[in-house]
Short mmCIF file of C-alpha atoms in Angstrom, two decimals:
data_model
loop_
_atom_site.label_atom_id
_atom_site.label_comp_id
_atom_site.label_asym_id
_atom_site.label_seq_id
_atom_site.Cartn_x
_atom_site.Cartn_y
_atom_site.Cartn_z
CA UNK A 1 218.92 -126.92 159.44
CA UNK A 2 216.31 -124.65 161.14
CA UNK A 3 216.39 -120.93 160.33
CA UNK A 4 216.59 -117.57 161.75
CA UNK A 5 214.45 -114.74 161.81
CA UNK A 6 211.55 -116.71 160.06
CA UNK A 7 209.06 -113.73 160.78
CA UNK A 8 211.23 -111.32 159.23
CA UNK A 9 211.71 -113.58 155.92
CA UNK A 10 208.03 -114.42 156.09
CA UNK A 11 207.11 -110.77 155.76
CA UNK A 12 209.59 -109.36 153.33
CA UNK A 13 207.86 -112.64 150.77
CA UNK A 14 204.34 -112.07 151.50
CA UNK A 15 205.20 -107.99 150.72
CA UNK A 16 207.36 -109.16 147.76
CA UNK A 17 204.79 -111.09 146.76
CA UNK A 18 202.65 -108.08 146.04
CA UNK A 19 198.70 -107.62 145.37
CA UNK A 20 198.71 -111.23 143.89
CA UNK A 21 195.26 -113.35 143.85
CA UNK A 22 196.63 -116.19 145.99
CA UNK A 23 199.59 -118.00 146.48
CA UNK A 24 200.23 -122.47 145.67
CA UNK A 25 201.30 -123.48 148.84
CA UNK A 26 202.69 -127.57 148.66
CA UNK A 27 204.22 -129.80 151.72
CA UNK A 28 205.02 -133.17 152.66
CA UNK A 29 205.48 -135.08 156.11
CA UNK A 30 207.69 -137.85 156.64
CA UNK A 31 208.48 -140.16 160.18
CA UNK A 32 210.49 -142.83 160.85
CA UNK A 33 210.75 -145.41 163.59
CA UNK A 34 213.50 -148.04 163.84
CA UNK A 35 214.86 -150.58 166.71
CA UNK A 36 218.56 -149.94 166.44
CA UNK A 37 221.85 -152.03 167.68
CA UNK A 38 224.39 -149.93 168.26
CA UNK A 39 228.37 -151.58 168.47
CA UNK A 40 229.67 -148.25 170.11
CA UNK A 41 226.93 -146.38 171.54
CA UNK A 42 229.12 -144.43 173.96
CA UNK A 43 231.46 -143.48 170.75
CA UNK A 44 234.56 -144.16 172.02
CA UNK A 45 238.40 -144.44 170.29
CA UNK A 46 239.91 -147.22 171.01
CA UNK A 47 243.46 -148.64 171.34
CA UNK A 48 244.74 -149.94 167.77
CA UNK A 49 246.61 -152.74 169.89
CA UNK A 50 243.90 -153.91 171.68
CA UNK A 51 240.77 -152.66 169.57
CA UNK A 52 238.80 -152.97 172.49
CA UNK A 53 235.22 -151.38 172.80
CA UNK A 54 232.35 -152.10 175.48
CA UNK A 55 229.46 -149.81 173.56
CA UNK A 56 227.38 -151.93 172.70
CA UNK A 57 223.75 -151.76 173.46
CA UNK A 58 220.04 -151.65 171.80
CA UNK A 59 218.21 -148.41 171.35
CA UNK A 60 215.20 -147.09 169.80
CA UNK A 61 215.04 -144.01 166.97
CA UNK A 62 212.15 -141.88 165.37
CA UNK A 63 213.02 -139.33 162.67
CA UNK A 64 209.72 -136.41 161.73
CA UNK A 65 210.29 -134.11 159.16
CA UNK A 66 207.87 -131.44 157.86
CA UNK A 67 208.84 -129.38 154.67
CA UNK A 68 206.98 -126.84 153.05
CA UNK A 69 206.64 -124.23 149.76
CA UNK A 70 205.05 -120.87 149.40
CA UNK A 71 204.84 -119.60 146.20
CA UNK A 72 203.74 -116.38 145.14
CA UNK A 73 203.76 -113.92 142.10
CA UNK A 74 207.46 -113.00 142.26
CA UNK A 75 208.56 -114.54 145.55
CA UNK A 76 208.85 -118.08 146.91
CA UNK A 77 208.82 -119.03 150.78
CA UNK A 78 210.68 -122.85 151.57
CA UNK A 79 210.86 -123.82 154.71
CA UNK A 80 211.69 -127.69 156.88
CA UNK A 81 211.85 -128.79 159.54
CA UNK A 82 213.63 -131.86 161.50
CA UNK A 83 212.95 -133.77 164.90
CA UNK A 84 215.25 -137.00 165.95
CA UNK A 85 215.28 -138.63 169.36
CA UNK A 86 217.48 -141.50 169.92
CA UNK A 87 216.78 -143.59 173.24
CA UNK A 88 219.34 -145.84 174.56
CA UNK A 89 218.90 -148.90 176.55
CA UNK A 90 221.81 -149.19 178.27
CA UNK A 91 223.96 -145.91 177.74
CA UNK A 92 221.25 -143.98 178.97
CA UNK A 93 223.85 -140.76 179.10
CA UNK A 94 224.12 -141.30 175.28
CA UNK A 95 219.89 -140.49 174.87
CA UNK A 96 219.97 -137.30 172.34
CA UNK A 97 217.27 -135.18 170.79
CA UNK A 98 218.26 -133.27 167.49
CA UNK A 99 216.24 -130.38 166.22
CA UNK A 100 217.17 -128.91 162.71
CA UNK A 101 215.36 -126.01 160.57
CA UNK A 102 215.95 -123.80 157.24
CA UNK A 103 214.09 -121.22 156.23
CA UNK A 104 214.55 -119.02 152.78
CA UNK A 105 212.83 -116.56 151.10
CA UNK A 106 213.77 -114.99 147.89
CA UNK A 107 212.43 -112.46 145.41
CA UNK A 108 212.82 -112.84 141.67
CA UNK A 109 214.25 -109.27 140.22
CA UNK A 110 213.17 -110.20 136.44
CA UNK A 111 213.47 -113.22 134.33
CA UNK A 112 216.88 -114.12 135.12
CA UNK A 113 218.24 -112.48 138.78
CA UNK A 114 216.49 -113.41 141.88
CA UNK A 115 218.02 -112.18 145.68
CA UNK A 116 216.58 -113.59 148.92
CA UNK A 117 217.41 -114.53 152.26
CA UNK A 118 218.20 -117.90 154.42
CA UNK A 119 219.31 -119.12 157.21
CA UNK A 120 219.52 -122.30 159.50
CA UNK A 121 220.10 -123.59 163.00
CA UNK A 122 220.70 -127.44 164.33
CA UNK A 123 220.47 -128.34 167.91
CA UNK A 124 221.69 -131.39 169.78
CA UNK A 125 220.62 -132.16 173.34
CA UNK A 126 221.85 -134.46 175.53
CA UNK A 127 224.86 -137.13 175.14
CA UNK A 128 228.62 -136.32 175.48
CA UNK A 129 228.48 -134.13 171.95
CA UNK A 130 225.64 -131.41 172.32
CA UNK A 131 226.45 -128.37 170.32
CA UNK A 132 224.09 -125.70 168.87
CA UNK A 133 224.96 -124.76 164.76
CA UNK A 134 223.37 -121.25 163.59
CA UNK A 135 223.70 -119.52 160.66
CA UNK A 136 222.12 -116.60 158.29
CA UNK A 137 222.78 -115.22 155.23
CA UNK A 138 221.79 -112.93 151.96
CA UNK A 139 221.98 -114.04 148.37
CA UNK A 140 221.80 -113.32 144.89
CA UNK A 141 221.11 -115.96 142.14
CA UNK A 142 220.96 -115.68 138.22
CA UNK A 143 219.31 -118.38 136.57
CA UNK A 144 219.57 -117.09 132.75
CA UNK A 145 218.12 -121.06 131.53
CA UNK A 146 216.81 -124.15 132.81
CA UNK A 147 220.02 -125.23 132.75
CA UNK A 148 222.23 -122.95 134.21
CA UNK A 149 221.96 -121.47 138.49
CA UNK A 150 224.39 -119.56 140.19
CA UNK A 151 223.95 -118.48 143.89
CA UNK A 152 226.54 -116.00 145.80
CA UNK A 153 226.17 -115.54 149.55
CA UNK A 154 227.68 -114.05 152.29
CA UNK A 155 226.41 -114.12 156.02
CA UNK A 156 227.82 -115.28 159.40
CA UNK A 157 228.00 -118.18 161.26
CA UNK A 158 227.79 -119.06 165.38
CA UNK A 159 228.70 -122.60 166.99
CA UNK A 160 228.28 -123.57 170.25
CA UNK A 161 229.81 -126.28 171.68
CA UNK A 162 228.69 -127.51 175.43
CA UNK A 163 231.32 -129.46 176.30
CA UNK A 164 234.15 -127.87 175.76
CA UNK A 165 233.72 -123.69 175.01
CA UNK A 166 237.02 -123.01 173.64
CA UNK A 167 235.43 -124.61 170.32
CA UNK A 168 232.97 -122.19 170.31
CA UNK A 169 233.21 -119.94 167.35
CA UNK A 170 231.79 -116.80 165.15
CA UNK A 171 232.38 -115.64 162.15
CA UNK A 172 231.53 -114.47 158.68
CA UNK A 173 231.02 -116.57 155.90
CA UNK A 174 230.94 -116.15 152.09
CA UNK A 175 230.19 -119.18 149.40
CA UNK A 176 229.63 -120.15 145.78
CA UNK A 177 227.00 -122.51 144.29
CA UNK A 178 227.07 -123.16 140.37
CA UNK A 179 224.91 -126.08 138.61
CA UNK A 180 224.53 -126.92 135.23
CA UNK A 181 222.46 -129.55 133.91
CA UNK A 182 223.77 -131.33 130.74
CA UNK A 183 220.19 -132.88 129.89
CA UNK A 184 217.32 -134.21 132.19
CA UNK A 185 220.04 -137.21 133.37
CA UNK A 186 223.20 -135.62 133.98
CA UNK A 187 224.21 -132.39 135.69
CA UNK A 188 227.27 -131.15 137.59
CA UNK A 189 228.03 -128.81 140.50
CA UNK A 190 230.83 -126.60 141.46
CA UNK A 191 230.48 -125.00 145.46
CA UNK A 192 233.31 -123.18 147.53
CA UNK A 193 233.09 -121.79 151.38
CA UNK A 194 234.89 -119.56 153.46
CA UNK A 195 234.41 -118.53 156.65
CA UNK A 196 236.72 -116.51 159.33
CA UNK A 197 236.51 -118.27 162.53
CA UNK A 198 237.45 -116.14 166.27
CA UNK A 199 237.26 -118.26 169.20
CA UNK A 200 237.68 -117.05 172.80
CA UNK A 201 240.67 -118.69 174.13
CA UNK A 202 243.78 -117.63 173.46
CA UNK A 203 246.13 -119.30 170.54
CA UNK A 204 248.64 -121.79 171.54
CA UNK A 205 252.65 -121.44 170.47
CA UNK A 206 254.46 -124.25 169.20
CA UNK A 207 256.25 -126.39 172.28
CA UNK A 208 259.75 -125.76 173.47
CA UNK A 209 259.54 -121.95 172.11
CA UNK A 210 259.38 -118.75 173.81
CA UNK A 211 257.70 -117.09 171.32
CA UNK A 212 254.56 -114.99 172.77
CA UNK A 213 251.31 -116.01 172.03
CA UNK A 214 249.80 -114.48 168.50
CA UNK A 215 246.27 -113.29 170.68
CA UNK A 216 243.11 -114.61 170.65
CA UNK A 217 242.69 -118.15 168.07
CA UNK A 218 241.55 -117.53 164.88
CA UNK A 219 241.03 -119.87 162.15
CA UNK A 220 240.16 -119.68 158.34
CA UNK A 221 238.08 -122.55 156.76
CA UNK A 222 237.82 -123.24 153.55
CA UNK A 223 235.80 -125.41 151.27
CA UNK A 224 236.09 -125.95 147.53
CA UNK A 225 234.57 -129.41 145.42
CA UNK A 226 232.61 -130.32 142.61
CA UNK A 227 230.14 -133.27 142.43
CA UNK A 228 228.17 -135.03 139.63
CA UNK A 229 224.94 -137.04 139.61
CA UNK A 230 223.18 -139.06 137.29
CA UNK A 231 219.22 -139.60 137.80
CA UNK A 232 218.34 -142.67 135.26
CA UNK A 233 217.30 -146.22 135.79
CA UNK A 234 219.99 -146.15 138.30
CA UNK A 235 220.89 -143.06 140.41
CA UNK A 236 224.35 -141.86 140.70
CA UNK A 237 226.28 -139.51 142.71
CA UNK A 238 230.09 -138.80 143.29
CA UNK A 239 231.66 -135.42 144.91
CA UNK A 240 234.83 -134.40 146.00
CA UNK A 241 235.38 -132.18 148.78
CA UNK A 242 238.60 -130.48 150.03
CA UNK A 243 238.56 -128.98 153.33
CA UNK A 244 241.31 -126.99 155.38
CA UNK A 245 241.18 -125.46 158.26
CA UNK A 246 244.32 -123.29 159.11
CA UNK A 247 244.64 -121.80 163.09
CA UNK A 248 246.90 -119.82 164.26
CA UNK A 249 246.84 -122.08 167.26
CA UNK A 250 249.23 -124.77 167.19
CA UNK A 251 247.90 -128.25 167.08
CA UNK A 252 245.01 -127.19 165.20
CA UNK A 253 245.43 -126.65 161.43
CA UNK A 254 243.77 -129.56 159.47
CA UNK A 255 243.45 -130.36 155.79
CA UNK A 256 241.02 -132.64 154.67
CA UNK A 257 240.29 -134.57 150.86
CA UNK A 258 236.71 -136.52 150.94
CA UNK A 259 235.12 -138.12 148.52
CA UNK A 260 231.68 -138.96 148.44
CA UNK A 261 229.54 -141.51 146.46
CA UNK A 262 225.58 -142.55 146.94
CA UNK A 263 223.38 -144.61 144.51
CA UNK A 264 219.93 -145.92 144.30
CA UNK A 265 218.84 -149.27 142.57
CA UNK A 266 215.41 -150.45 141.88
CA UNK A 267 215.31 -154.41 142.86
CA UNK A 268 212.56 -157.15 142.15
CA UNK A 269 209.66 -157.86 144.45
CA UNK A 270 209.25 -153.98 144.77
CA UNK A 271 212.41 -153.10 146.54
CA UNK A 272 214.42 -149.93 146.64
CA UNK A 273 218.51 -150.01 147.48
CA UNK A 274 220.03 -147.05 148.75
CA UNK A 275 224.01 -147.08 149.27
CA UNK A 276 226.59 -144.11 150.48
CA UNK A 277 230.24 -144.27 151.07
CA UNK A 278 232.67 -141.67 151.64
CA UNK A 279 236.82 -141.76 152.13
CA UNK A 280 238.39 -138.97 153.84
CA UNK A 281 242.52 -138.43 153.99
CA UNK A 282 243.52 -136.12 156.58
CA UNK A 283 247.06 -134.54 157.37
CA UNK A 284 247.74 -132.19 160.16
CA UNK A 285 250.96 -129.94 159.67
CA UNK A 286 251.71 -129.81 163.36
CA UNK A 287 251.25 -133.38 163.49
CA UNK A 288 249.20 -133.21 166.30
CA UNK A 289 245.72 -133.19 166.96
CA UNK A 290 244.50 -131.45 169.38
CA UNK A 291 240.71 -131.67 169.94
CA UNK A 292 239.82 -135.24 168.55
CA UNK A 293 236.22 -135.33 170.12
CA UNK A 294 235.40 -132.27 167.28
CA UNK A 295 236.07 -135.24 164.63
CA UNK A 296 232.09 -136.56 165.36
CA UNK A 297 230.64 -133.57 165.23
CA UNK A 298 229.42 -131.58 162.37
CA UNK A 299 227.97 -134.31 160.14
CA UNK A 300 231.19 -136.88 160.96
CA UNK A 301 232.39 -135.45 158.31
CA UNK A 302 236.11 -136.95 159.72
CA UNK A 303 235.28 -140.00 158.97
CA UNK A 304 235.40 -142.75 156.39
CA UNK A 305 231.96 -144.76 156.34
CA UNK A 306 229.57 -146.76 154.37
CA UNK A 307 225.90 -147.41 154.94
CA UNK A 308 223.37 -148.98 152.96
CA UNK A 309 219.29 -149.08 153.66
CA UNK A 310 216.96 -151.70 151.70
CA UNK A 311 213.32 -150.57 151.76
CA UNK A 312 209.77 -151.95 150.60
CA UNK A 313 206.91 -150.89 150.23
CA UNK A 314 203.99 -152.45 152.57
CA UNK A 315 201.25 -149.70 152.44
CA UNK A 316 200.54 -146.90 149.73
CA UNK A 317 201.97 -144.99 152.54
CA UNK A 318 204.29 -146.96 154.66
CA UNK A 319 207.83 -148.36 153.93
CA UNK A 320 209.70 -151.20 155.79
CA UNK A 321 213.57 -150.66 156.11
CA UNK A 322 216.60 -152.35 156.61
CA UNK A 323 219.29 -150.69 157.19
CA UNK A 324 223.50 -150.61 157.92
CA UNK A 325 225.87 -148.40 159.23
CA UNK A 326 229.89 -148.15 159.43
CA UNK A 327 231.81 -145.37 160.46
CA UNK A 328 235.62 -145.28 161.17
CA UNK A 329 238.90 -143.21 161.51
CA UNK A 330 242.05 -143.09 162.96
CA UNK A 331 244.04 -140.37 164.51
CA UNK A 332 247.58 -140.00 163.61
CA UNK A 333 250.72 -140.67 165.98
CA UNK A 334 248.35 -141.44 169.22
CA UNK A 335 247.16 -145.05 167.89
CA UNK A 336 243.76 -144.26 168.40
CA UNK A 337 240.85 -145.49 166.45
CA UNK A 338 237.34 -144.78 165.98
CA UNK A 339 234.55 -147.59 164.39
CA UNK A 340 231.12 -147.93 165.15
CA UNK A 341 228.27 -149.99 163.13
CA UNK A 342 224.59 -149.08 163.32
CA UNK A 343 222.28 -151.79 162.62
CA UNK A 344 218.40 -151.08 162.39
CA UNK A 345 214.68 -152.15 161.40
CA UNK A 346 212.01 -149.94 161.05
CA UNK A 347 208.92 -147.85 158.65
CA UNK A 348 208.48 -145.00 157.23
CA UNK A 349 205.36 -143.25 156.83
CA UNK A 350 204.87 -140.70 154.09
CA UNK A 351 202.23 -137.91 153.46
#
């Protein structure tokens, strides 16, 4: 999630930061490489009565990620940054490269309140799904403990999506983050979202009705959920999600219950597990869908899907992986289905 304005963040830290002596800068690179096999590369539904699907084909993936923190007397810079190019084989129209940054700075206003600002941007190039994700905001935090933080923000939000502009949207956004940490094992979230979405086309009327159209579309999203995790000798996370998106365009008010899971196990010879799931349960009022191609983008976050990775260690520095993808969903009334499996071998290589 790349970030805007860094220059103007940048400077209001370092002038936060004040006449201090110096500032403990820390940062960390990570890349990874993997041979993939792909069962629906071109991401296709399919018919539920046939299940047919002709995507698959080979491809190769590397992953580089830089992250870095700035810390000064009363101010903190954190910033990362994310490369991934995916090269196809076969489905050579499929080839993507995805850029994502975040930036944040914030300013500590006594022991306990601390405001700041952040913001982000993801871009995808190339393939059938490209779409450009950009975002910026203000907070305020109060952290009265070690274990208590609580972050309000409010900012906007701009998405761009190539193939198809009437998804494009703006918007203003405002959200909730509260943790609190039971002990050094346990600790629970609560977050919420909403944002005010205006598109540029105009909103569609029910079917069959003469009833002129409302004006331009204009959606409301909201996001509410609470997740837990667990760090022991096994680590544990679970969150549930509900999402809905109401339009005043017909066709495309969604709501949306997902719940998450991930956990990490420690194996013999030096191995590491990592596993994620998620089930989603969508309805759609209108009971139509209108713009099923918006389901895989924005993190899939449509879909139901389970992955796990097995890694080793082989250097001080350098990880081999195994990993497994599955991703699925199926859109009401119009017996179309979605499932694709990602299989892949690879290293990582940390700093």
């Amino acid at each position: 999630m790349a970030r805007s304005r860094p220059h103007l963040l940048l400077a209001l830290c370092v002038l936060a930061a004040g006449p201090a002596p110096a500032a403990e800068w820390e940062g960390a690179l990570k890349a990874t490489s993997r041979m993939l096999v792909d069962t629906n590369a071109s991401r296709d539904f399919s018919d539920a009565a046939t299940g047919a699907n002709n995507g698959l084909d080979g491809a190769f993936s590397l992953l580089g990620s830089a992250e870095g923190r700035g810390t000064f007397e009363r101010s903190q810079l954190v910033g990362r940054y994310e490369l991934g190019v995916r090269k196809y084989l076969g489905f050579t129209d499929e080839d993507t490269l995805v850029q994502a940054g975040a930036l944040e700075g914030s300013l500590a206003l006594g022991s306990e309140f601390g405001v700041g600002l952040e913001g982000h941007a993801k871009d995808r190039r190339g393939g059938s799904r490209a779409y450009s994700d950009l975002g910026t905001s203000a907070f305020v935090e109060y952290a009265p403990d070690v274990r208590l933080a609580l972050r309000l923000r409010a900012g906007a939000r701009r998405f761009v999506y190539r193939p198809d502009a009437t998804a494009n949207f703006g918007g203003a956004e405002v959200g909730v983050l509260g943790r609190y940490r039971f002990d050094r094992r346990h600790s629970m979230s609560l977050f919420g979202d909403w944002g005010s979405r205006g598109y540029g086309t105009q909103a569609r009327t029910r079917p069959g009705t003469t009833v002129p159209s409302p004006g331009r579309r204009e959606d409301g999203a909201l996001t509410a959920g609470a997740s837990y995790n667990y760090r022991g000798p096994v680590a544990l996370g679970l969150t549930y999600a509900y999402q809905e998106s109401s339009s005043n365009s017909f066709g495309e008010t969604v709501l949306r219950h997902r719940v998450t899971g991930n956990a990490g196990l420690r194996l013999p010879w030096r191995m590491t597990l990592l596993a994620q799931g998620s089930l989603g349960f969508s309805t759609y009022p209108d009971g139509i869908f209108l713009s099923p191609e918006i389901i895989l983008v924005e993190e899939d976050e449509g879909q139901n899907s389970l992955s796990l990775k097995l890694a080793r260690p082989v250097t001080e520095k350098v990880d081999a992986e195994v990993s497994w993808g599955l991703w699925s969903t199926r859109l009401p009334r119009n017996g179309l289905t979605y499932t694709r499996q990602v299989f892949g071998v690879g290293f990582t290589w940390r700093d």
